Amino acid sequence: MTSIDSAARLRRIAFCARTGQPIDPADGLPFADGVDAWWAGHAPLDQALGLNAAGRGKPDARRALLIDERETALREMAEHFGGPVDSADGEGIHEIAECLAEFARWRWPDMRAAAICPANLVGTDALAWQILRSLGGKAPTRRWLADFFRS
């Protein structure tokens, strides 16, 4: 299990706790085992929960999950706009960059402290929030977007 999987599991557990839903045993048992290992003194809490970085210079579990979610959101946004994303001058790149810049300028300042995507955001606004969260609220350049879609 990767650190991304562990971070995603903790996010699902937090969602269940926040909404009063029961925690899936597939998520709860590894979590309980990690907490037990920590209480027994066998491992630091982040290691016991599987949240350690994958190696030296690698992003921690939280950062790795944010990057993974950002990549998924960028691909979904590209599908939504449907224009070509093969170069920095592509129509799809322009639309994505414009959408992210507008969201960063007008909506991000009020929402940057939110731990989870605000419920009133849907569609491209929700995707924009997710993308900007992993980029510190700064809209990426068209060149960065083109490089992302090329890789």
mmCIF file of C-alpha atoms in Angstrom:
data_model
loop_
_atom_site.group_PDB
_atom_site.id
_atom_site.type_symbol
_atom_site.label_atom_id
_atom_site.label_comp_id
_atom_site.label_asym_id
_atom_site.label_seq_id
_atom_site.Cartn_x
_atom_site.Cartn_y
_atom_site.Cartn_z
ATOM 1 C CA MET A 1 0.000 0.000 0.000
ATOM 2 C CA THR A 2 1.389 3.396 -0.946
ATOM 3 C CA SER A 3 1.369 6.526 1.144
ATOM 4 C CA ILE A 4 -1.232 7.955 -1.276
ATOM 5 C CA ASP A 5 -3.547 5.043 -0.464
ATOM 6 C CA SER A 6 -3.022 5.626 3.264
ATOM 7 C CA ALA A 7 -3.750 9.339 2.947
ATOM 8 C CA ALA A 8 -6.874 8.620 0.887
ATOM 9 C CA ARG A 9 -7.981 6.124 3.556
ATOM 10 C CA LEU A 10 -7.608 8.781 6.273
ATOM 11 C CA ARG A 11 -9.616 11.213 4.168
ATOM 12 C CA ARG A 12 -12.438 8.631 3.821
ATOM 13 C CA ILE A 13 -12.371 7.988 7.580
ATOM 14 C CA ALA A 14 -12.559 11.738 8.265
ATOM 15 C CA PHE A 15 -15.489 12.076 5.853
ATOM 16 C CA CYS A 16 -17.353 9.268 7.630
ATOM 17 C CA ALA A 17 -16.654 10.820 11.031
ATOM 18 C CA ARG A 18 -17.775 14.260 9.828
ATOM 19 C CA THR A 19 -21.035 12.968 8.311
ATOM 20 C CA GLY A 20 -21.850 10.366 10.961
ATOM 21 C CA GLN A 21 -21.559 7.426 8.579
ATOM 22 C CA PRO A 22 -20.033 4.120 9.647
ATOM 23 C CA ILE A 23 -16.389 3.593 8.709
ATOM 24 C CA ASP A 24 -15.767 0.862 6.167
ATOM 25 C CA PRO A 25 -13.851 -2.018 7.839
ATOM 26 C CA ALA A 26 -11.422 -2.003 4.894
ATOM 27 C CA ASP A 27 -10.415 1.496 6.048
ATOM 28 C CA GLY A 28 -10.984 1.117 9.778
ATOM 29 C CA LEU A 29 -8.954 -2.029 10.447
ATOM 30 C CA PRO A 30 -5.632 -0.742 9.005
ATOM 31 C CA PHE A 31 -6.230 2.548 10.815
ATOM 32 C CA ALA A 32 -6.863 0.754 14.120
ATOM 33 C CA ASP A 33 -3.767 -1.432 13.598
ATOM 34 C CA GLY A 34 -1.677 1.692 12.991
ATOM 35 C CA VAL A 35 -2.978 3.409 16.114
ATOM 36 C CA ASP A 36 -2.356 0.229 18.145
ATOM 37 C CA ALA A 37 1.233 0.053 16.831
ATOM 38 C CA TRP A 38 1.743 3.694 17.800
ATOM 39 C CA TRP A 39 0.300 3.169 21.308
ATOM 40 C CA ALA A 40 2.518 0.126 21.772
ATOM 41 C CA GLY A 41 5.541 2.252 20.870
ATOM 42 C CA HIS A 42 6.453 0.223 17.787
ATOM 43 C CA ALA A 43 6.422 3.123 15.344
ATOM 44 C CA PRO A 44 5.855 6.873 15.062
ATOM 45 C CA LEU A 45 2.230 7.695 14.243
ATOM 46 C CA ASP A 46 2.880 8.785 10.652
ATOM 47 C CA GLN A 47 4.826 5.596 9.969
ATOM 48 C CA ALA A 48 2.247 3.397 11.727
ATOM 49 C CA LEU A 49 -0.523 4.915 9.590
ATOM 50 C CA GLY A 50 1.518 4.508 6.391
ATOM 51 C CA LEU A 51 1.980 8.230 5.838
ATOM 52 C CA ASN A 52 5.761 8.382 5.544
ATOM 53 C CA ALA A 53 7.299 9.826 2.412
ATOM 54 C CA ALA A 54 8.170 7.210 -0.206
ATOM 55 C CA GLY A 55 11.874 8.058 0.083
ATOM 56 C CA ARG A 56 14.395 10.837 0.372
ATOM 57 C CA GLY A 57 13.230 13.872 -1.573
ATOM 58 C CA LYS A 58 9.809 12.357 -2.259
ATOM 59 C CA PRO A 59 6.590 14.149 -1.303
ATOM 60 C CA ASP A 60 4.864 13.102 1.897
ATOM 61 C CA ALA A 61 1.514 11.319 1.742
ATOM 62 C CA ARG A 62 -0.537 14.518 1.933
ATOM 63 C CA ARG A 63 1.414 16.214 -0.837
ATOM 64 C CA ALA A 64 1.428 13.070 -3.008
ATOM 65 C CA LEU A 65 -2.362 12.779 -2.675
ATOM 66 C CA LEU A 66 -2.827 16.468 -3.561
ATOM 67 C CA ILE A 67 -0.661 16.029 -6.671
ATOM 68 C CA ASP A 68 -2.597 12.920 -7.700
ATOM 69 C CA GLU A 69 -5.927 14.724 -7.228
ATOM 70 C CA ARG A 70 -4.624 17.750 -9.156
ATOM 71 C CA GLU A 71 -3.635 15.572 -12.109
ATOM 72 C CA THR A 72 -7.041 13.894 -12.133
ATOM 73 C CA ALA A 73 -8.826 17.266 -11.914
ATOM 74 C CA LEU A 74 -6.735 18.697 -14.777
ATOM 75 C CA ARG A 75 -7.625 15.745 -17.000
ATOM 76 C CA GLU A 76 -11.320 16.096 -16.116
ATOM 77 C CA MET A 77 -11.200 19.819 -16.868
ATOM 78 C CA ALA A 78 -9.555 19.126 -20.241
ATOM 79 C CA GLU A 79 -12.336 16.647 -21.056
ATOM 80 C CA HIS A 80 -14.926 19.243 -20.041
ATOM 81 C CA PHE A 81 -13.543 21.937 -22.339
ATOM 82 C CA GLY A 82 -12.688 19.458 -25.088
ATOM 83 C CA GLY A 83 -10.224 21.669 -26.971
ATOM 84 C CA PRO A 84 -6.746 20.544 -28.043
ATOM 85 C CA VAL A 85 -4.192 20.466 -25.228
ATOM 86 C CA ASP A 86 -1.130 19.486 -27.238
ATOM 87 C CA SER A 87 0.597 22.895 -27.179
ATOM 88 C CA ALA A 88 0.635 26.073 -25.117
ATOM 89 C CA ASP A 89 -1.340 27.767 -27.892
ATOM 90 C CA GLY A 90 -4.017 25.055 -28.021
ATOM 91 C CA GLU A 91 -7.601 26.146 -27.484
ATOM 92 C CA GLY A 92 -8.067 23.729 -24.574
ATOM 93 C CA ILE A 93 -4.978 25.090 -22.800
ATOM 94 C CA HIS A 94 -6.254 28.663 -23.200
ATOM 95 C CA GLU A 95 -9.667 27.730 -21.773
ATOM 96 C CA ILE A 96 -8.200 25.847 -18.811
ATOM 97 C CA ALA A 97 -5.700 28.627 -18.050
ATOM 98 C CA GLU A 98 -8.413 31.279 -18.267
ATOM 99 C CA CYS A 99 -10.784 29.295 -16.034
ATOM 100 C CA LEU A 100 -8.076 28.770 -13.397
ATOM 101 C CA ALA A 101 -6.899 32.395 -13.534
ATOM 102 C CA GLU A 102 -10.450 33.710 -13.102
ATOM 103 C CA PHE A 103 -11.127 31.348 -10.213
ATOM 104 C CA ALA A 104 -7.807 32.280 -8.572
ATOM 105 C CA ARG A 105 -8.549 35.974 -8.958
ATOM 106 C CA TRP A 106 -12.186 36.109 -7.870
ATOM 107 C CA ARG A 107 -13.129 33.041 -5.839
ATOM 108 C CA TRP A 108 -9.940 31.547 -4.377
ATOM 109 C CA PRO A 109 -9.263 34.297 -1.771
ATOM 110 C CA ASP A 110 -12.519 33.467 0.041
ATOM 111 C CA MET A 111 -12.017 29.703 -0.151
ATOM 112 C CA ARG A 112 -8.295 29.127 0.317
ATOM 113 C CA ALA A 113 -8.607 28.149 3.992
ATOM 114 C CA ALA A 114 -11.168 25.391 3.315
ATOM 115 C CA ALA A 115 -9.905 21.912 4.192
ATOM 116 C CA ILE A 116 -12.360 20.262 1.820
ATOM 117 C CA CYS A 117 -13.999 21.507 -1.343
ATOM 118 C CA PRO A 118 -16.902 23.797 -0.388
ATOM 119 C CA ALA A 119 -20.271 22.189 -1.091
ATOM 120 C CA ASN A 120 -21.459 25.128 -3.191
ATOM 121 C CA LEU A 121 -18.758 24.488 -5.810
ATOM 122 C CA VAL A 122 -19.700 22.200 -8.681
ATOM 123 C CA GLY A 123 -18.347 21.411 -12.126
ATOM 124 C CA THR A 124 -15.319 23.371 -13.268
ATOM 125 C CA ASP A 125 -15.346 25.491 -10.098
ATOM 126 C CA ALA A 126 -14.855 22.389 -7.940
ATOM 127 C CA LEU A 127 -12.095 21.178 -10.267
ATOM 128 C CA ALA A 128 -10.443 24.618 -10.185
ATOM 129 C CA TRP A 129 -10.525 24.633 -6.364
ATOM 130 C CA GLN A 130 -8.865 21.227 -6.284
ATOM 131 C CA ILE A 131 -6.165 22.238 -8.775
ATOM 132 C CA LEU A 132 -5.390 25.547 -7.070
ATOM 133 C CA ARG A 133 -5.264 23.936 -3.627
ATOM 134 C CA SER A 134 -2.257 21.865 -4.679
ATOM 135 C CA LEU A 135 -0.593 24.875 -6.339
ATOM 136 C CA GLY A 136 -0.900 27.222 -3.378
ATOM 137 C CA GLY A 137 -3.672 29.234 -5.026
ATOM 138 C CA LYS A 138 -1.589 30.268 -8.028
ATOM 139 C CA ALA A 139 -2.986 29.570 -11.469
ATOM 140 C CA PRO A 140 -0.502 27.658 -13.642
ATOM 141 C CA THR A 141 0.862 29.193 -16.827
ATOM 142 C CA ARG A 142 -0.156 27.928 -20.252
ATOM 143 C CA ARG A 143 3.383 26.559 -20.708
ATOM 144 C CA TRP A 144 3.107 24.566 -17.457
ATOM 145 C CA LEU A 145 -0.279 23.204 -18.537
ATOM 146 C CA ALA A 146 1.061 22.228 -21.974
ATOM 147 C CA ASP A 147 4.039 20.458 -20.371
ATOM 148 C CA PHE A 148 1.688 18.614 -18.025
ATOM 149 C CA PHE A 149 -0.526 17.344 -20.839
ATOM 150 C CA ARG A 150 2.486 16.331 -22.940
ATOM 151 C CA SER A 151 3.854 14.091 -20.190
#
